[in-house]
Coordinates of N, CA and C and ligand atoms in Angstrom, one line a residue:
M1 N 0.8 -1.2 -0.1 CA 0.0 0.0 -0.1 C 0.9 1.2 0.0
S2 N 0.5 2.2 -0.9 CA 1.3 3.5 -0.9 C 0.8 4.2 0.4
H3 N 1.7 5.1 0.8 CA 1.3 5.9 2.1 C 0.3 6.9 1.9
L4 N -0.3 7.3 3.0 CA -1.4 8.4 3.0 C -0.9 9.6 3.5
V5 N -1.6 10.7 3.1 CA -1.2 12.0 3.7 C -2.6 12.7 4.2
A6 N -2.4 13.2 5.5 CA -3.6 13.6 6.2 C -3.3 15.2 6.6
P7 N -3.7 16.1 5.8 CA -3.4 17.5 6.2 C -4.3 17.8 7.4
S8 N -3.7 18.6 8.3 CA -4.2 18.9 9.6 C -5.1 20.3 9.5
I9 N -6.3 20.2 9.9 CA -7.2 21.3 9.9 C -6.8 22.4 10.9
L10 N -6.0 22.0 12.0 CA -5.6 22.9 13.0 C -4.9 24.0 12.3
S11 N -4.1 23.8 11.2 CA -3.4 24.9 10.6 C -4.1 25.6 9.6
A12 N -5.3 25.2 9.3 CA -6.2 26.0 8.3 C -6.6 27.2 8.6
N13 N -7.3 27.9 7.7 CA -7.9 29.3 8.0 C -9.3 29.1 8.5
F14 N -9.3 29.3 9.8 CA -10.8 29.1 10.4 C -11.8 30.2 10.0
A15 N -11.3 31.3 9.5 CA -12.2 32.4 9.0 C -12.8 31.9 7.7
N16 N -12.2 31.0 7.0 CA -12.7 30.5 5.8 C -12.4 29.0 5.6
L17 N -12.9 28.2 6.4 CA -12.7 26.8 6.5 C -13.1 26.1 5.2
E18 N -14.3 26.6 4.6 CA -14.7 25.9 3.4 C -13.7 26.0 2.3
A19 N -12.9 27.0 2.1 CA -11.9 27.1 1.1 C -10.8 26.1 1.3
D20 N -10.4 25.9 2.5 CA -9.3 25.0 2.9 C -9.8 23.4 2.7
I21 N -11.1 23.3 3.1 CA -11.7 22.0 2.8 C -11.7 21.7 1.4
E22 N -12.1 22.5 0.6 CA -12.1 22.4 -0.8 C -10.7 22.1 -1.4
L23 N -9.8 22.8 -0.8 CA -8.4 22.6 -1.2 C -7.9 21.1 -1.0
I24 N -8.3 20.6 0.2 CA -7.9 19.4 0.5 C -8.8 18.3 -0.3
N25 N -10.0 18.6 -0.6 CA -10.9 17.7 -1.4 C -10.2 17.6 -2.8
K26 N -9.7 18.7 -3.3 CA -9.1 18.6 -4.7 C -7.7 18.2 -4.8
S27 N -7.0 18.0 -3.6 CA -5.6 17.7 -3.6 C -5.4 16.2 -3.5
A28 N -4.2 15.8 -3.4 CA -3.6 14.5 -3.4 C -3.8 13.9 -2.0
G29 N -4.3 14.7 -1.0 CA -4.4 14.3 0.4 C -5.5 13.1 0.5
D30 N -5.3 12.3 1.5 CA -6.2 11.2 1.6 C -7.3 11.4 2.8
W31 N -6.9 11.9 3.8 CA -7.8 12.1 5.0 C -7.8 13.6 5.5
F32 N -8.8 13.9 6.1 CA -8.7 15.1 7.0 C -8.3 14.9 8.4
H33 N -7.2 15.4 8.8 CA -6.8 15.2 10.3 C -7.3 16.3 11.1
V34 N -8.2 15.8 12.2 CA -9.0 16.9 12.9 C -8.7 16.8 14.4
D35 N -8.0 17.8 14.9 CA -7.5 17.7 16.3 C -8.4 18.4 17.2
V36 N -8.8 17.6 18.2 CA -9.8 18.1 19.3 C -8.9 18.1 20.6
M37 N -8.9 19.4 21.2 CA -8.1 19.6 22.4 C -9.0 20.2 23.4
D38 N -9.0 19.7 24.7 CA -9.9 20.1 25.7 C -9.3 21.1 26.8
G39 N -8.0 21.5 26.7 CA -7.4 22.5 27.6 C -7.0 21.7 28.9
V40 N -7.4 20.4 29.1 CA -7.0 19.7 30.3 C -5.9 18.6 30.0
F41 N -6.2 17.7 28.9 CA -5.1 16.8 28.6 C -4.0 17.5 28.0
V42 N -4.2 18.5 27.2 CA -3.2 19.4 26.6 C -3.4 20.8 27.0
P43 N -2.4 21.7 26.9 CA -2.5 23.0 27.4 C -3.0 24.0 26.2
N44 N -4.0 23.5 25.5 CA -4.6 24.2 24.5 C -6.1 23.7 24.3
I45 N -6.9 24.6 23.7 CA -8.2 24.3 23.4 C -8.4 24.5 21.9
S46 N -9.0 23.6 21.1 CA -9.1 23.7 19.6 C -10.5 24.1 19.3
F47 N -11.4 22.9 19.1 CA -12.7 23.2 18.6 C -13.4 21.8 18.9
G48 N -14.8 22.0 18.8 CA -15.6 20.7 19.1 C -16.5 20.4 18.0
F49 N -17.7 19.8 18.5 CA -18.7 19.2 17.6 C -19.2 20.1 16.5
P50 N -19.6 21.4 16.7 CA -20.1 22.2 15.7 C -19.2 22.4 14.5
V51 N -17.9 22.5 14.8 CA -17.0 22.6 13.8 C -16.7 21.4 13.0
I52 N -16.6 20.2 13.7 CA -16.5 19.0 13.1 C -17.7 18.8 12.1
K53 N -18.9 18.9 12.6 CA -20.1 18.7 11.7 C -20.0 19.7 10.5
A54 N -19.5 20.9 10.6 CA -19.4 21.8 9.5 C -18.3 21.3 8.6
I55 N -17.2 20.8 9.0 CA -16.1 20.1 8.1 C -16.8 18.9 7.3
K56 N -17.5 18.2 8.2 CA -18.1 16.9 7.5 C -19.0 17.3 6.4
K57 N -19.8 18.4 6.4 CA -20.6 18.8 5.5 C -20.0 18.9 4.1
Y58 N -18.8 19.4 4.1 CA -18.0 19.7 2.8 C -16.9 18.7 2.5
A59 N -16.4 18.0 3.4 CA -15.3 17.1 3.2 C -15.7 15.9 2.4
K60 N -14.9 15.6 1.3 CA -15.2 14.4 0.5 C -14.3 13.3 0.8
K61 N -13.5 13.3 1.9 CA -12.6 12.2 2.4 C -12.8 12.0 3.7
P62 N -12.3 10.8 4.3 CA -12.6 10.5 5.7 C -12.0 11.6 6.7
L63 N -12.7 11.7 7.8 CA -12.3 12.6 8.9 C -11.5 11.6 9.9
D64 N -10.3 12.0 10.1 CA -9.4 11.2 11.0 C -9.3 12.0 12.3
V65 N -10.1 11.7 13.3 CA -10.3 12.7 14.4 C -9.4 12.3 15.6
H66 N -8.5 13.1 16.0 CA -7.6 12.8 17.0 C -7.9 13.5 18.3
L67 N -8.4 12.8 19.3 CA -8.8 13.4 20.5 C -7.6 13.5 21.6
M68 N -7.5 14.8 21.9 CA -6.5 15.1 22.9 C -7.3 15.6 24.2
I69 N -8.1 14.7 24.7 CA -9.1 15.1 25.8 C -9.0 13.9 26.8
V70 N -9.3 14.4 28.1 CA -9.4 13.4 29.1 C -10.7 12.6 29.0
D71 N -10.9 11.5 29.4 CA -12.1 10.6 29.6 C -12.9 10.7 28.2
P72 N -12.3 10.2 27.1 CA -12.8 10.3 25.8 C -14.1 9.5 25.7
D73 N -14.2 8.4 26.5 CA -15.4 7.5 26.3 C -16.7 8.3 26.4
R74 N -16.7 9.2 27.0 CA -18.1 10.0 27.3 C -18.5 10.5 25.9
Y75 N -17.7 10.7 24.9 CA -18.1 11.3 23.7 C -18.0 10.4 22.5
T76 N -17.8 9.1 22.6 CA -17.5 8.3 21.5 C -18.7 8.4 20.5
Q77 N -19.8 8.2 20.9 CA -21.0 8.2 20.0 C -21.2 9.7 19.4
A78 N -20.9 10.7 20.2 CA -21.2 12.1 19.7 C -20.2 12.4 18.6
F79 N -18.9 11.8 18.7 CA -18.0 12.1 17.6 C -18.4 11.3 16.3
K80 N -18.9 10.0 16.5 CA -19.5 9.4 15.3 C -20.6 10.2 14.7
D81 N -21.5 10.7 15.6 CA -22.6 11.6 15.0 C -22.1 12.8 14.3
A82 N -21.0 13.3 14.8 CA -20.5 14.6 14.3 C -19.7 14.3 12.9
G83 N -19.5 13.0 12.6 CA -18.9 12.7 11.3 C -17.4 12.0 11.3
A84 N -17.0 11.6 12.5 CA -15.7 11.0 12.5 C -15.7 9.6 11.8
D85 N -14.7 9.3 11.1 CA -14.6 8.0 10.4 C -13.6 7.1 11.1
I86 N -12.5 7.8 11.5 CA -11.5 7.2 12.4 C -11.4 8.0 13.7
L87 N -11.4 7.3 14.8 CA -11.4 8.0 16.1 C -10.1 7.5 17.0
S88 N -9.2 8.4 17.3 CA -8.1 8.1 18.0 C -8.2 8.8 19.5
V89 N -7.9 7.8 20.4 CA -7.8 8.4 21.8 C -6.3 8.1 22.3
H90 N -6.0 9.0 23.3 CA -4.7 8.8 23.8 C -4.6 7.7 24.8
I91 N -3.6 7.0 24.8 CA -3.3 5.8 25.8 C -3.3 6.5 27.0
E92 N -2.6 7.7 27.2 CA -2.4 8.3 28.6 C -3.7 8.9 29.1
A93 N -4.7 8.8 28.4 CA -6.0 9.4 28.9 C -7.1 8.3 29.1
C94 N -6.7 7.0 29.0 CA -7.6 6.0 29.1 C -7.2 4.9 30.1
N95 N -8.1 4.8 31.2 CA -7.8 3.7 32.2 C -8.2 2.3 31.8
H96 N -9.1 2.3 30.8 CA -9.5 1.1 30.3 C -9.6 1.1 28.8
L97 N -8.3 1.0 28.2 CA -8.2 1.3 26.8 C -8.9 0.2 25.9
H98 N -8.9 -1.1 26.4 CA -9.5 -2.1 25.6 C -11.1 -1.7 25.3
R99 N -11.6 -1.2 26.5 CA -13.0 -0.9 26.4 C -13.2 0.3 25.5
S100 N -12.3 1.3 25.5 CA -12.4 2.6 24.7 C -12.4 2.1 23.3
V101 N -11.5 1.2 23.0 CA -11.3 0.7 21.5 C -12.5 0.0 21.0
Q102 N -13.1 -0.9 21.9 CA -14.2 -1.6 21.5 C -15.4 -0.7 21.3
N103 N -15.5 0.3 22.2 CA -16.6 1.3 22.1 C -16.6 2.0 20.8
I104 N -15.3 2.4 20.3 CA -15.1 3.0 19.0 C -15.6 2.2 18.0
K105 N -15.2 0.9 17.9 CA -15.6 0.0 16.9 C -17.2 -0.3 16.8
N106 N -17.6 -0.4 18.1 CA -19.2 -0.7 18.1 C -19.9 0.5 17.5
C107 N -19.3 1.7 17.6 CA -20.0 2.8 17.2 C -19.8 2.9 15.5
G108 N -19.1 2.0 15.0 CA -19.0 2.0 13.5 C -17.8 2.8 13.1
M109 N -16.9 3.0 13.8 CA -15.6 3.8 13.4 C -14.4 3.0 13.4
K110 N -13.4 3.4 12.7 CA -12.0 2.8 12.8 C -11.4 3.2 14.2
A111 N -10.6 2.4 14.8 CA -10.1 2.8 16.1 C -8.7 3.0 16.1
G112 N -8.3 4.1 16.6 CA -6.9 4.6 16.7 C -6.4 4.8 18.2
V113 N -5.3 4.6 18.5 CA -4.6 5.0 19.8 C -3.4 5.9 19.5
A114 N -3.4 6.9 20.1 CA -2.2 7.9 20.1 C -1.3 7.8 21.3
I115 N -0.1 7.9 21.0 CA 0.9 7.8 22.1 C 1.9 9.1 22.1
N116 N 2.2 9.6 23.3 CA 2.9 10.8 23.5 C 4.3 10.4 23.2
P117 N 5.3 11.4 22.9 CA 6.6 11.0 22.7 C 7.3 10.3 23.9
H118 N 6.8 10.4 25.1 CA 7.5 9.7 26.2 C 6.9 8.3 26.4
T119 N 5.9 8.0 25.7 CA 5.2 6.7 26.0 C 5.8 5.7 25.0
S120 N 6.1 4.4 25.7 CA 6.8 3.3 25.1 C 5.9 2.7 24.1
I121 N 6.3 2.2 23.0 CA 5.4 1.3 22.2 C 5.1 0.0 22.8
H122 N 5.9 -0.4 23.8 CA 5.6 -1.7 24.5 C 4.4 -1.6 25.2
Q123 N 3.8 -0.5 25.6 CA 2.5 -0.3 26.1 C 1.4 -0.8 25.2
L124 N 1.8 -1.0 23.9 CA 0.6 -1.4 23.1 C 0.6 -2.8 22.7
V125 N 1.5 -3.6 23.4 CA 1.7 -5.0 23.1 C 0.3 -5.8 23.1
D126 N -0.4 -5.6 24.1 CA -1.7 -6.3 24.3 C -3.0 -5.7 23.6
I127 N -2.8 -4.6 22.9 CA -3.9 -3.9 22.2 C -3.5 -3.8 20.7
I128 N -2.4 -4.0 20.3 CA -2.0 -3.7 18.9 C -3.0 -4.4 17.9
A129 N -3.3 -5.7 18.2 CA -4.0 -6.6 17.3 C -5.4 -6.1 17.1
D130 N -6.0 -5.2 18.0 CA -7.3 -4.7 17.9 C -7.2 -3.4 17.2
L131 N -6.2 -2.8 16.8 CA -6.3 -1.4 16.4 C -6.2 -1.3 14.8
D132 N -6.8 -0.3 14.3 CA -6.7 0.1 12.9 C -5.6 1.2 12.7
L133 N -5.2 1.8 13.8 CA -4.3 2.9 13.6 C -3.5 3.1 15.0
V134 N -2.2 3.5 14.9 CA -1.5 4.1 16.0 C -1.1 5.5 15.6
N135 N -1.3 6.5 16.4 CA -0.8 7.7 16.0 C 0.5 8.0 16.9
V136 N 1.5 8.0 16.4 CA 2.9 8.2 17.0 C 3.0 9.8 17.1
M137 N 2.9 10.3 18.3 CA 3.1 11.8 18.4 C 4.6 12.1 18.2
S138 N 5.1 12.9 17.2 CA 6.4 13.3 17.0 C 6.7 14.6 17.6
V139 N 5.7 15.2 18.2 CA 5.8 16.4 19.1 C 5.0 16.3 20.3
N140 N 5.2 17.0 21.4 CA 4.2 16.9 22.5 C 3.0 17.6 22.0
P141 N 1.8 16.8 22.2 CA 0.5 17.4 21.7 C 0.1 18.7 22.3
G142 N -0.6 19.5 21.5 CA -1.2 20.7 22.0 C -1.1 21.9 21.0
F143 N -0.1 21.8 20.0 CA 0.1 22.9 19.2 C 0.5 22.5 17.8
G144 N 0.3 23.1 16.8 CA 0.8 22.9 15.6 C 2.1 23.7 15.4
G145 N 2.9 23.3 14.4 CA 4.1 24.1 14.1 C 5.3 23.8 15.0
Q146 N 5.4 22.7 15.8 CA 6.4 22.4 16.6 C 7.5 21.6 15.9
K147 N 8.6 21.5 16.6 CA 9.9 20.9 16.0 C 9.7 19.3 16.3
F148 N 10.0 18.6 15.2 CA 10.0 17.2 15.1 C 10.9 16.6 16.2
I149 N 10.6 15.6 17.0 CA 11.4 14.9 17.8 C 12.1 13.8 17.2
L150 N 13.5 13.7 17.2 CA 14.2 12.7 16.3 C 14.2 11.4 16.8
N151 N 13.9 11.1 18.1 CA 13.6 9.7 18.7 C 12.5 9.0 17.9
T152 N 11.7 9.7 17.1 CA 10.5 9.2 16.5 C 10.9 8.0 15.5
Y153 N 12.1 8.2 14.9 CA 12.5 7.2 13.8 C 12.6 5.9 14.4
E154 N 13.4 5.7 15.4 CA 13.6 4.4 16.2 C 12.3 3.9 16.7
K155 N 11.4 4.8 17.1 CA 10.2 4.3 17.7 C 9.3 3.7 16.7
V156 N 9.3 4.3 15.5 CA 8.5 3.8 14.3 C 9.0 2.5 13.9
K157 N 10.3 2.4 13.9 CA 10.9 0.9 13.4 C 10.5 -0.1 14.4
A158 N 10.4 0.2 15.7 CA 10.1 -0.7 16.7 C 8.6 -1.0 16.7
L159 N 7.9 0.0 16.5 CA 6.4 -0.2 16.4 C 6.1 -1.1 15.1
K160 N 6.7 -0.8 14.0 CA 6.5 -1.7 12.9 C 6.9 -3.1 13.1
A161 N 7.9 -3.3 13.9 CA 8.3 -4.7 14.1 C 7.2 -5.3 15.0
L162 N 6.8 -4.7 16.0 CA 5.6 -5.2 16.8 C 4.4 -5.6 16.1
I163 N 4.1 -4.6 15.1 CA 2.9 -4.9 14.2 C 3.0 -6.1 13.4
V164 N 4.1 -6.3 12.9 CA 4.3 -7.5 12.1 C 4.4 -8.7 12.9
E165 N 5.0 -8.6 14.1 CA 5.1 -9.8 15.1 C 3.7 -10.2 15.5
K166 N 2.8 -9.3 15.7 CA 1.5 -9.5 16.3 C 0.3 -9.7 15.2
N167 N 0.9 -9.7 14.0 CA 0.0 -9.8 12.8 C -1.1 -8.8 12.8
S168 N -0.8 -7.5 13.2 CA -1.9 -6.5 13.3 C -1.9 -5.7 11.9
K169 N -3.2 -5.3 11.7 CA -3.3 -4.4 10.4 C -3.2 -2.9 10.7
A170 N -2.7 -2.6 11.9 CA -2.8 -1.2 12.2 C -1.8 -0.4 11.4
L171 N -2.2 0.8 10.9 CA -1.4 1.8 10.2 C -0.6 2.6 11.2
I172 N 0.5 3.0 10.8 CA 1.4 4.0 11.7 C 1.2 5.3 11.2
E173 N 0.7 6.1 12.0 CA 0.4 7.5 11.7 C 1.5 8.4 12.4
I174 N 2.2 9.4 11.8 CA 3.2 10.3 12.3 C 2.4 11.6 12.4
D175 N 2.5 12.2 13.6 CA 1.8 13.4 13.9 C 2.6 14.5 14.6
G176 N 3.1 15.5 13.9 CA 3.8 16.6 14.5 C 5.2 16.8 14.0
G177 N 5.3 18.0 13.3 CA 6.6 18.4 12.7 C 7.0 17.7 11.5
V178 N 6.0 17.0 10.8 CA 6.3 16.3 9.6 C 6.5 17.4 8.5
D179 N 7.7 17.2 7.8 CA 8.0 18.1 6.6 C 8.5 17.4 5.5
L180 N 8.9 18.2 4.5 CA 9.6 17.6 3.2 C 10.9 17.0 3.4
N181 N 11.6 17.3 4.6 CA 12.9 16.8 4.8 C 12.8 15.4 5.5
N182 N 11.9 15.3 6.5 CA 11.8 14.0 7.3 C 11.0 13.0 6.7
C183 N 10.0 13.4 5.8 CA 9.1 12.3 5.4 C 9.7 11.1 4.8
R184 N 10.7 11.4 3.9 CA 11.3 10.0 3.3 C 11.7 9.0 4.4
Q185 N 12.5 9.6 5.3 CA 13.0 8.7 6.4 C 11.9 8.0 7.2
L186 N 10.9 8.7 7.5 CA 9.8 8.2 8.3 C 9.1 7.1 7.5
L187 N 9.0 7.2 6.2 CA 8.3 6.1 5.4 C 9.3 4.9 5.4
D188 N 10.5 5.3 5.3 CA 11.5 4.1 5.3 C 11.4 3.3 6.6
C189 N 11.2 4.0 7.7 CA 11.1 3.4 9.1 C 9.8 2.6 9.2
G190 N 8.7 2.8 8.3 CA 7.6 2.0 8.4 C 6.2 2.9 8.5
A191 N 6.4 4.1 8.4 CA 5.2 5.0 8.5 C 4.3 4.8 7.4
D192 N 2.9 4.8 7.7 CA 1.9 4.7 6.6 C 1.1 6.0 6.5
V193 N 1.0 6.8 7.4 CA 0.2 8.1 7.3 C 1.0 9.2 7.8
L194 N 1.1 10.3 7.0 CA 1.8 11.4 7.4 C 0.8 12.5 7.6
V195 N 0.7 13.0 9.0 CA 0.0 14.2 9.2 C 0.8 15.4 8.9
A196 N 0.2 16.4 8.4 CA 1.0 17.8 8.1 C 0.1 18.9 8.3
G197 N 0.5 19.8 9.1 CA -0.3 21.0 9.4 C 0.4 22.2 8.9
N198 N 1.4 22.7 9.7 CA 2.1 23.8 9.2 C 2.9 23.6 7.9
T199 N 3.3 22.5 7.7 CA 4.2 22.2 6.4 C 3.2 22.5 5.2
V200 N 1.9 22.1 5.3 CA 1.0 22.4 4.2 C 0.5 23.8 4.2
F201 N -0.2 24.2 5.3 CA -0.9 25.4 5.3 C 0.1 26.7 5.5
G202 N 1.3 26.3 5.9 CA 2.3 27.5 6.0 C 3.1 27.6 4.7
S203 N 2.9 26.8 3.7 CA 3.6 26.9 2.5 C 2.8 27.9 1.5
D204 N 3.6 28.2 0.4 CA 3.0 29.1 -0.5 C 2.0 28.5 -1.4
N205 N 2.1 27.1 -1.5 CA 1.2 26.4 -2.4 C 0.8 25.0 -1.7
P206 N -0.1 25.2 -0.8 CA -0.5 24.0 -0.1 C -0.8 22.7 -1.0
T207 N -1.5 22.9 -2.1 CA -1.8 21.8 -3.0 C -0.6 21.0 -3.4
E208 N 0.3 21.9 -3.8 CA 1.7 21.4 -4.3 C 2.4 20.7 -3.2
T209 N 2.4 21.2 -2.0 CA 3.1 20.6 -0.8 C 2.5 19.2 -0.5
I210 N 1.0 19.2 -0.7 CA 0.5 17.9 -0.3 C 0.9 16.9 -1.4
S211 N 1.0 17.3 -2.6 CA 1.5 16.3 -3.8 C 3.0 15.9 -3.5
L212 N 3.7 16.8 -2.9 CA 5.1 16.5 -2.7 C 5.2 15.5 -1.4
L213 N 4.4 15.7 -0.5 CA 4.4 14.8 0.7 C 3.9 13.4 0.2
K214 N 3.0 13.4 -0.7 CA 2.4 12.1 -1.3 C 3.4 11.3 -2.1
K215 N 4.3 12.1 -2.8 CA 5.5 11.4 -3.5 C 6.5 11.0 -2.7
Ligands
LIG1 C1 -0.5 18.6 17.6 C2 -1.6 17.9 16.7 C3 -1.1 17.8 15.2 C4 -0.8 19.1 14.6 C5 0.4 18.9 13.7 O1 -1.0 18.4 18.9 O2 -1.9 16.6 17.1 O3 -2.0 17.1 14.5 O4 -1.9 19.6 13.8 O5 0.8 20.1 13.2 P1 2.3 20.3 12.5 O6 2.3 19.4 11.3 O7 2.1 21.8 12.2 O8 3.2 19.9 13.5
LIG2 ZN1 -3.2 15.3 15.6

């Protein structure tokens, strides 16, 4: 399978979201990456259901919703109703991760688990076979435009080995600081999905940048 690119809405123009949604619709991008922050799990607040519903109305590609919130189980059905196709929860925010993952699947979504830069991939050993996606955070979550953490390369290699060992179908998604310089090495290490916010929307030609990330 060739890799996927998921432009992050967090870096889009919120005063004219429809234009940036259309841009992604017409681009080589595969998914919309949608970051939800609660100001508790991370030191920032982004947006919630009304905005996701508005994105869903215009988006012609799947919504990959990344929850950076505490106690995400309370809202699983609500995110499905808002339009999420893939829903990722943070391992650090879930006391009963297996239940959280089953709830996501039972609601009809693909299930992802996100891990912070300090969290070992070994914590995924007993859940990896149940997952559709692992979001490997390559910055500390909370903000777009941060510097890529170099330890991510080794982490992705180890995660890829675990996925093969456990015969899991989980895709490896890289989230944070992905750019045109590190994308090749990330793919070589085993990455399947590249999230990009600032690299896409901070560039002069976002459509072209998405194409370059796709190549
Ligand atoms: C960060 C978010 C990312 C963010 C990435 O907490 O999870 O998805 O949008 O943005 P860039 O690509 O600018 O680092
Ligand atoms: Zn994200």
